[in-house]
mmCIF file with all atom_site columns, C-alpha atoms in Angstrom:
data_model
loop_
_atom_site.group_PDB
_atom_site.id
_atom_site.type_symbol
_atom_site.label_atom_id
_atom_site.label_alt_id
_atom_site.label_comp_id
_atom_site.label_asym_id
_atom_site.label_entity_id
_atom_site.label_seq_id
_atom_site.pdbx_PDB_ins_code
_atom_site.Cartn_x
_atom_site.Cartn_y
_atom_site.Cartn_z
_atom_site.occupancy
_atom_site.B_iso_or_equiv
_atom_site.pdbx_formal_charge
_atom_site.auth_seq_id
_atom_site.auth_comp_id
_atom_site.auth_asym_id
_atom_site.auth_atom_id
_atom_site.pdbx_PDB_model_num
ATOM 1   C CA . MET A 1 1   ? 111.588 -85.584 -14.404 1.00 53.00 ? 502 MET A CA 1
ATOM 2   C CA . ASN A 1 2   ? 109.387 -82.716 -12.940 1.00 80.00 ? 503 ASN A CA 1
ATOM 3   C CA . ASN A 1 3   ? 107.724 -80.422 -14.838 1.00 87.00 ? 504 ASN A CA 1
ATOM 4   C CA . LEU A 1 4   ? 109.111 -76.708 -14.642 1.00 85.00 ? 505 LEU A CA 1
ATOM 5   C CA . ILE A 1 5   ? 106.337 -75.012 -16.591 1.00 91.00 ? 506 ILE A CA 1
ATOM 6   C CA . GLU A 1 6   ? 103.220 -76.456 -17.081 1.00 95.00 ? 507 GLU A CA 1
ATOM 7   C CA . CYS A 1 7   ? 99.901  -74.535 -18.184 1.00 96.00 ? 508 CYS A CA 1
ATOM 8   C CA . GLN A 1 8   ? 96.604  -75.312 -17.057 1.00 97.00 ? 509 GLN A CA 1
ATOM 9   C CA . GLN A 1 9   ? 93.658  -74.249 -19.163 1.00 98.00 ? 510 GLN A CA 1
ATOM 10  C CA . VAL A 1 10  ? 95.162  -70.883 -20.437 1.00 97.00 ? 511 VAL A CA 1
ATOM 11  C CA . SER A 1 11  ? 93.498  -68.621 -22.578 1.00 97.00 ? 512 SER A CA 1
ATOM 12  C CA . TYR A 1 12  ? 94.663  -65.482 -23.169 1.00 96.00 ? 513 TYR A CA 1
ATOM 13  C CA . HIS A 1 13  ? 92.520  -62.257 -25.143 1.00 94.00 ? 514 HIS A CA 1
ATOM 14  C CA . TYR A 1 14  ? 93.752  -58.496 -26.013 1.00 88.00 ? 515 TYR A CA 1
ATOM 15  C CA . ASN A 1 15  ? 90.472  -56.257 -25.659 1.00 86.00 ? 516 ASN A CA 1
ATOM 16  C CA . SER A 1 16  ? 90.696  -53.107 -27.875 1.00 82.00 ? 517 SER A CA 1
ATOM 17  C CA . GLY A 1 17  ? 87.566  -51.012 -26.551 1.00 83.00 ? 518 GLY A CA 1
ATOM 18  C CA . LYS A 1 18  ? 84.730  -53.034 -27.194 1.00 87.00 ? 519 LYS A CA 1
ATOM 19  C CA . ILE A 1 19  ? 86.224  -56.021 -29.396 1.00 89.00 ? 520 ILE A CA 1
ATOM 20  C CA . LYS A 1 20  ? 88.037  -59.007 -27.817 1.00 89.00 ? 521 LYS A CA 1
ATOM 21  C CA . THR A 1 21  ? 90.732  -60.679 -29.947 1.00 89.00 ? 522 THR A CA 1
ATOM 22  C CA . PRO A 1 22  ? 91.564  -64.403 -28.485 1.00 92.00 ? 523 PRO A CA 1
ATOM 23  C CA . VAL A 1 23  ? 95.310  -65.049 -29.088 1.00 92.00 ? 524 VAL A CA 1
ATOM 24  C CA . LEU A 1 24  ? 95.239  -68.725 -26.648 1.00 94.00 ? 525 LEU A CA 1
ATOM 25  C CA . GLU A 1 25  ? 92.052  -70.897 -26.195 1.00 96.00 ? 526 GLU A CA 1
ATOM 26  C CA . ALA A 1 26  ? 92.159  -73.513 -23.262 1.00 96.00 ? 527 ALA A CA 1
ATOM 27  C CA . LEU A 1 27  ? 96.038  -74.478 -23.512 1.00 96.00 ? 528 LEU A CA 1
ATOM 28  C CA . ASN A 1 28  ? 97.752  -77.160 -21.721 1.00 97.00 ? 529 ASN A CA 1
ATOM 29  C CA . LEU A 1 29  ? 101.425 -77.523 -21.692 1.00 96.00 ? 530 LEU A CA 1
ATOM 30  C CA . SER A 1 30  ? 104.064 -78.968 -20.072 1.00 96.00 ? 531 SER A CA 1
ATOM 31  C CA . ILE A 1 31  ? 107.586 -78.944 -19.700 1.00 92.00 ? 532 ILE A CA 1
ATOM 32  C CA . SER A 1 32  ? 110.113 -81.203 -18.102 1.00 91.00 ? 533 SER A CA 1
ATOM 33  C CA . SER A 1 33  ? 113.262 -79.725 -16.193 1.00 84.00 ? 534 SER A CA 1
ATOM 34  C CA . GLY A 1 34  ? 115.850 -79.689 -18.533 1.00 81.00 ? 535 GLY A CA 1
ATOM 35  C CA . GLU A 1 35  ? 113.955 -80.234 -21.965 1.00 86.00 ? 536 GLU A CA 1
ATOM 36  C CA . SER A 1 36  ? 114.332 -78.107 -24.532 1.00 82.00 ? 537 SER A CA 1
ATOM 37  C CA . ILE A 1 37  ? 111.645 -76.852 -26.838 1.00 85.00 ? 538 ILE A CA 1
ATOM 38  C CA . ALA A 1 38  ? 111.020 -75.103 -29.935 1.00 85.00 ? 539 ALA A CA 1
ATOM 39  C CA . ILE A 1 39  ? 107.749 -72.413 -30.310 1.00 87.00 ? 540 ILE A CA 1
ATOM 40  C CA . LEU A 1 40  ? 107.050 -72.541 -34.020 1.00 86.00 ? 541 LEU A CA 1
ATOM 41  C CA . GLY A 1 41  ? 104.015 -70.904 -35.840 1.00 85.00 ? 542 GLY A CA 1
ATOM 42  C CA . GLN A 1 42  ? 102.666 -68.310 -38.205 1.00 85.00 ? 543 GLN A CA 1
ATOM 43  C CA . SER A 1 43  ? 103.269 -64.660 -37.392 1.00 77.00 ? 544 SER A CA 1
ATOM 44  C CA . GLY A 1 44  ? 100.454 -63.308 -35.222 1.00 80.00 ? 545 GLY A CA 1
ATOM 45  C CA . CYS A 1 45  ? 99.933  -66.958 -34.071 1.00 88.00 ? 546 CYS A CA 1
ATOM 46  C CA . GLY A 1 46  ? 100.273 -66.049 -30.362 1.00 90.00 ? 547 GLY A CA 1
ATOM 47  C CA . LYS A 1 47  ? 103.805 -67.530 -29.824 1.00 89.00 ? 548 LYS A CA 1
ATOM 48  C CA . SER A 1 48  ? 105.328 -64.448 -28.410 1.00 87.00 ? 549 SER A CA 1
ATOM 49  C CA . THR A 1 49  ? 102.189 -63.865 -26.443 1.00 92.00 ? 550 THR A CA 1
ATOM 50  C CA . LEU A 1 50  ? 102.770 -67.257 -24.967 1.00 93.00 ? 551 LEU A CA 1
ATOM 51  C CA . LEU A 1 51  ? 106.627 -66.889 -23.854 1.00 90.00 ? 552 LEU A CA 1
ATOM 52  C CA . ASN A 1 52  ? 105.546 -63.781 -22.374 1.00 90.00 ? 553 ASN A CA 1
ATOM 53  C CA . LEU A 1 53  ? 102.873 -65.633 -20.162 1.00 94.00 ? 554 LEU A CA 1
ATOM 54  C CA . LEU A 1 54  ? 105.093 -68.768 -19.383 1.00 91.00 ? 555 LEU A CA 1
ATOM 55  C CA . GLY A 1 55  ? 107.955 -66.183 -18.017 1.00 88.00 ? 556 GLY A CA 1
ATOM 56  C CA . GLY A 1 56  ? 105.079 -64.391 -15.978 1.00 90.00 ? 557 GLY A CA 1
ATOM 57  C CA . MET A 1 57  ? 105.488 -61.247 -18.074 1.00 88.00 ? 558 MET A CA 1
ATOM 58  C CA . SER A 1 58  ? 101.996 -61.719 -19.029 1.00 92.00 ? 559 SER A CA 1
ATOM 59  C CA . GLN A 1 59  ? 99.185  -62.918 -16.651 1.00 94.00 ? 560 GLN A CA 1
ATOM 60  C CA . PRO A 1 60  ? 96.497  -65.413 -18.301 1.00 96.00 ? 561 PRO A CA 1
ATOM 61  C CA . SER A 1 61  ? 92.952  -64.297 -19.054 1.00 95.00 ? 562 SER A CA 1
ATOM 62  C CA . LYS A 1 62  ? 91.799  -67.457 -17.688 1.00 97.00 ? 563 LYS A CA 1
ATOM 63  C CA . GLY A 1 63  ? 93.869  -70.641 -16.584 1.00 97.00 ? 564 GLY A CA 1
ATOM 64  C CA . GLU A 1 64  ? 97.238  -70.762 -14.385 1.00 97.00 ? 565 GLU A CA 1
ATOM 65  C CA . VAL A 1 65  ? 100.729 -70.919 -15.750 1.00 96.00 ? 566 VAL A CA 1
ATOM 66  C CA . HIS A 1 66  ? 102.779 -72.895 -12.741 1.00 95.00 ? 567 HIS A CA 1
ATOM 67  C CA . LEU A 1 67  ? 106.303 -72.253 -12.607 1.00 88.00 ? 568 LEU A CA 1
ATOM 68  C CA . ASN A 1 68  ? 108.558 -75.068 -10.470 1.00 86.00 ? 569 ASN A CA 1
ATOM 69  C CA . GLY A 1 69  ? 105.447 -76.045 -8.994  1.00 89.00 ? 570 GLY A CA 1
ATOM 70  C CA . THR A 1 70  ? 103.940 -71.980 -8.169  1.00 90.00 ? 571 THR A CA 1
ATOM 71  C CA . ASN A 1 71  ? 101.327 -70.709 -9.598  1.00 95.00 ? 572 ASN A CA 1
ATOM 72  C CA . LEU A 1 72  ? 102.487 -67.469 -10.941 1.00 94.00 ? 573 LEU A CA 1
ATOM 73  C CA . GLY A 1 73  ? 99.124  -65.829 -10.138 1.00 93.00 ? 574 GLY A CA 1
ATOM 74  C CA . GLN A 1 74  ? 99.820  -65.736 -7.204  1.00 95.00 ? 575 GLN A CA 1
ATOM 75  C CA . LEU A 1 75  ? 102.749 -63.867 -7.202  1.00 94.00 ? 576 LEU A CA 1
ATOM 76  C CA . SER A 1 76  ? 104.650 -60.612 -7.120  1.00 93.00 ? 577 SER A CA 1
ATOM 77  C CA . GLU A 1 77  ? 106.197 -59.143 -10.017 1.00 90.00 ? 578 GLU A CA 1
ATOM 78  C CA . ASP A 1 78  ? 109.554 -59.084 -7.892  1.00 91.00 ? 579 ASP A CA 1
ATOM 79  C CA . LYS A 1 79  ? 109.192 -62.980 -6.537  1.00 91.00 ? 580 LYS A CA 1
ATOM 80  C CA . ILE A 1 80  ? 108.124 -63.837 -10.389 1.00 90.00 ? 581 ILE A CA 1
ATOM 81  C CA . THR A 1 81  ? 111.288 -61.950 -11.879 1.00 86.00 ? 582 THR A CA 1
ATOM 82  C CA . GLU A 1 82  ? 113.520 -64.134 -9.170  1.00 85.00 ? 583 GLU A CA 1
ATOM 83  C CA . LEU A 1 83  ? 111.881 -67.728 -10.523 1.00 84.00 ? 584 LEU A CA 1
ATOM 84  C CA . ARG A 1 84  ? 112.526 -66.280 -13.832 1.00 82.00 ? 585 ARG A CA 1
ATOM 85  C CA . ALA A 1 85  ? 115.805 -66.006 -13.158 1.00 80.00 ? 586 ALA A CA 1
ATOM 86  C CA . GLN A 1 86  ? 116.793 -68.775 -11.691 1.00 80.00 ? 587 GLN A CA 1
ATOM 87  C CA . HIS A 1 87  ? 114.773 -71.091 -13.314 1.00 77.00 ? 588 HIS A CA 1
ATOM 88  C CA . LEU A 1 88  ? 114.201 -69.646 -17.169 1.00 77.00 ? 589 LEU A CA 1
ATOM 89  C CA . GLY A 1 89  ? 116.289 -69.304 -20.400 1.00 70.00 ? 590 GLY A CA 1
ATOM 90  C CA . PHE A 1 90  ? 114.282 -67.923 -23.575 1.00 68.00 ? 591 PHE A CA 1
ATOM 91  C CA . VAL A 1 91  ? 116.163 -68.225 -27.136 1.00 64.00 ? 592 VAL A CA 1
ATOM 92  C CA . TYR A 1 92  ? 114.889 -65.367 -29.548 1.00 61.00 ? 593 TYR A CA 1
ATOM 93  C CA . GLN A 1 93  ? 114.899 -65.709 -33.466 1.00 58.00 ? 594 GLN A CA 1
ATOM 94  C CA . PHE A 1 94  ? 116.533 -62.476 -33.568 1.00 56.00 ? 595 PHE A CA 1
ATOM 95  C CA . HIS A 1 95  ? 118.823 -62.121 -30.590 1.00 65.00 ? 596 HIS A CA 1
ATOM 96  C CA . HIS A 1 96  ? 120.622 -59.138 -29.160 1.00 73.00 ? 597 HIS A CA 1
ATOM 97  C CA . LEU A 1 97  ? 124.142 -59.979 -28.176 1.00 80.00 ? 598 LEU A CA 1
ATOM 98  C CA . LEU A 1 98  ? 126.493 -57.438 -26.834 1.00 82.00 ? 599 LEU A CA 1
ATOM 99  C CA . LYS A 1 99  ? 128.977 -56.908 -29.594 1.00 83.00 ? 600 LYS A CA 1
ATOM 100 C CA . ASP A 1 100 ? 132.024 -56.232 -27.685 1.00 89.00 ? 601 ASP A CA 1
ATOM 101 C CA . PHE A 1 101 ? 131.913 -59.148 -26.129 1.00 90.00 ? 602 PHE A CA 1
ATOM 102 C CA . SER A 1 102 ? 132.601 -62.758 -26.560 1.00 92.00 ? 603 SER A CA 1
ATOM 103 C CA . ALA A 1 103 ? 130.237 -65.306 -27.186 1.00 91.00 ? 604 ALA A CA 1
ATOM 104 C CA . LEU A 1 104 ? 130.819 -67.096 -24.039 1.00 94.00 ? 605 LEU A CA 1
ATOM 105 C CA . ASP A 1 105 ? 130.782 -63.680 -21.874 1.00 94.00 ? 606 ASP A CA 1
ATOM 106 C CA . ASN A 1 106 ? 127.304 -62.558 -23.734 1.00 90.00 ? 607 ASN A CA 1
ATOM 107 C CA . VAL A 1 107 ? 125.865 -66.267 -22.317 1.00 90.00 ? 608 VAL A CA 1
ATOM 108 C CA . ALA A 1 108 ? 127.646 -65.643 -19.121 1.00 92.00 ? 609 ALA A CA 1
ATOM 109 C CA . MET A 1 109 ? 126.091 -62.506 -18.741 1.00 88.00 ? 610 MET A CA 1
ATOM 110 C CA . PRO A 1 110 ? 122.028 -63.790 -17.308 1.00 85.00 ? 611 PRO A CA 1
ATOM 111 C CA . LEU A 1 111 ? 124.198 -65.668 -14.650 1.00 88.00 ? 612 LEU A CA 1
ATOM 112 C CA . LEU A 1 112 ? 126.235 -63.308 -13.472 1.00 89.00 ? 613 LEU A CA 1
ATOM 113 C CA . ILE A 1 113 ? 123.550 -61.117 -13.173 1.00 84.00 ? 614 ILE A CA 1
ATOM 114 C CA . ARG A 1 114 ? 121.667 -62.950 -11.397 1.00 84.00 ? 615 ARG A CA 1
ATOM 115 C CA . GLY A 1 115 ? 124.870 -63.328 -8.635  1.00 89.00 ? 616 GLY A CA 1
ATOM 116 C CA . ASP A 1 116 ? 126.839 -66.776 -9.654  1.00 90.00 ? 617 ASP A CA 1
ATOM 117 C CA . ASP A 1 117 ? 130.323 -67.247 -9.078  1.00 95.00 ? 618 ASP A CA 1
ATOM 118 C CA . LYS A 1 118 ? 131.933 -65.768 -12.303 1.00 95.00 ? 619 LYS A CA 1
ATOM 119 C CA . GLN A 1 119 ? 133.886 -68.735 -12.827 1.00 96.00 ? 620 GLN A CA 1
ATOM 120 C CA . VAL A 1 120 ? 130.336 -70.946 -12.553 1.00 96.00 ? 621 VAL A CA 1
ATOM 121 C CA . ALA A 1 121 ? 128.512 -68.416 -15.359 1.00 94.00 ? 622 ALA A CA 1
ATOM 122 C CA . LEU A 1 122 ? 131.707 -69.215 -17.354 1.00 96.00 ? 623 LEU A CA 1
ATOM 123 C CA . THR A 1 123 ? 132.033 -72.646 -17.114 1.00 96.00 ? 624 THR A CA 1
ATOM 124 C CA . SER A 1 124 ? 128.101 -72.849 -17.306 1.00 94.00 ? 625 SER A CA 1
ATOM 125 C CA . ALA A 1 125 ? 128.059 -70.580 -20.240 1.00 94.00 ? 626 ALA A CA 1
ATOM 126 C CA . GLY A 1 126 ? 130.865 -73.038 -21.759 1.00 95.00 ? 627 GLY A CA 1
ATOM 127 C CA . GLU A 1 127 ? 128.657 -76.062 -21.423 1.00 94.00 ? 628 GLU A CA 1
ATOM 128 C CA . LEU A 1 128 ? 125.608 -74.746 -22.955 1.00 90.00 ? 629 LEU A CA 1
ATOM 129 C CA . LEU A 1 129 ? 127.069 -73.658 -25.686 1.00 91.00 ? 630 LEU A CA 1
ATOM 130 C CA . SER A 1 130 ? 129.208 -76.564 -26.342 1.00 92.00 ? 631 SER A CA 1
ATOM 131 C CA . LYS A 1 131 ? 125.284 -78.233 -26.482 1.00 89.00 ? 632 LYS A CA 1
ATOM 132 C CA . VAL A 1 132 ? 124.509 -76.102 -29.111 1.00 86.00 ? 633 VAL A CA 1
ATOM 133 C CA . GLY A 1 133 ? 127.593 -77.041 -31.247 1.00 89.00 ? 634 GLY A CA 1
ATOM 134 C CA . LEU A 1 134 ? 129.631 -73.624 -30.580 1.00 89.00 ? 635 LEU A CA 1
ATOM 135 C CA . GLN A 1 135 ? 132.511 -75.161 -28.581 1.00 90.00 ? 636 GLN A CA 1
ATOM 136 C CA . ASP A 1 136 ? 135.029 -73.737 -31.003 1.00 91.00 ? 637 ASP A CA 1
ATOM 137 C CA . ARG A 1 137 ? 133.328 -70.226 -31.147 1.00 90.00 ? 638 ARG A CA 1
ATOM 138 C CA . LEU A 1 138 ? 133.333 -69.483 -27.631 1.00 93.00 ? 639 LEU A CA 1
ATOM 139 C CA . ASP A 1 139 ? 136.608 -66.266 -28.163 1.00 93.00 ? 640 ASP A CA 1
ATOM 140 C CA . HIS A 1 140 ? 134.357 -65.145 -31.092 1.00 92.00 ? 641 HIS A CA 1
ATOM 141 C CA . ARG A 1 141 ? 132.188 -61.589 -30.949 1.00 87.00 ? 642 ARG A CA 1
ATOM 142 C CA . PRO A 1 142 ? 128.650 -61.867 -32.559 1.00 82.00 ? 643 PRO A CA 1
ATOM 143 C CA . ALA A 1 143 ? 130.300 -60.111 -36.051 1.00 78.00 ? 644 ALA A CA 1
ATOM 144 C CA . GLU A 1 144 ? 133.022 -63.184 -36.523 1.00 79.00 ? 645 GLU A CA 1
#
């Protein structure tokens, strides 16, 4: 498998006036294409910060984040957005589903937004839902 995401000596800190608060220090991480991971930890330990760095929504204070072999620190915001749309998917603890759409439609939505053919998007969404054991709930709405 190829590394889809790679962090090399990534550090991140927040600046508040003269106070520098470290969140991540010298993190090395590799995530292979097709691999599913879970990021767990106490509140405030840097989980959301890490997700923002992995998705190119924030830049590290030090180190490099590579997506599909490309250093995100060398790309424009538009190019990072394009790469994120093509190669990444995040599942957050608190999901925000569209209440008037089925599970299948909610999962297909990002694929349609990036321009995938509707039938291809629906087929892919169905396969993803099956992988997580929701094949019997494709037509259910979030409240059902």
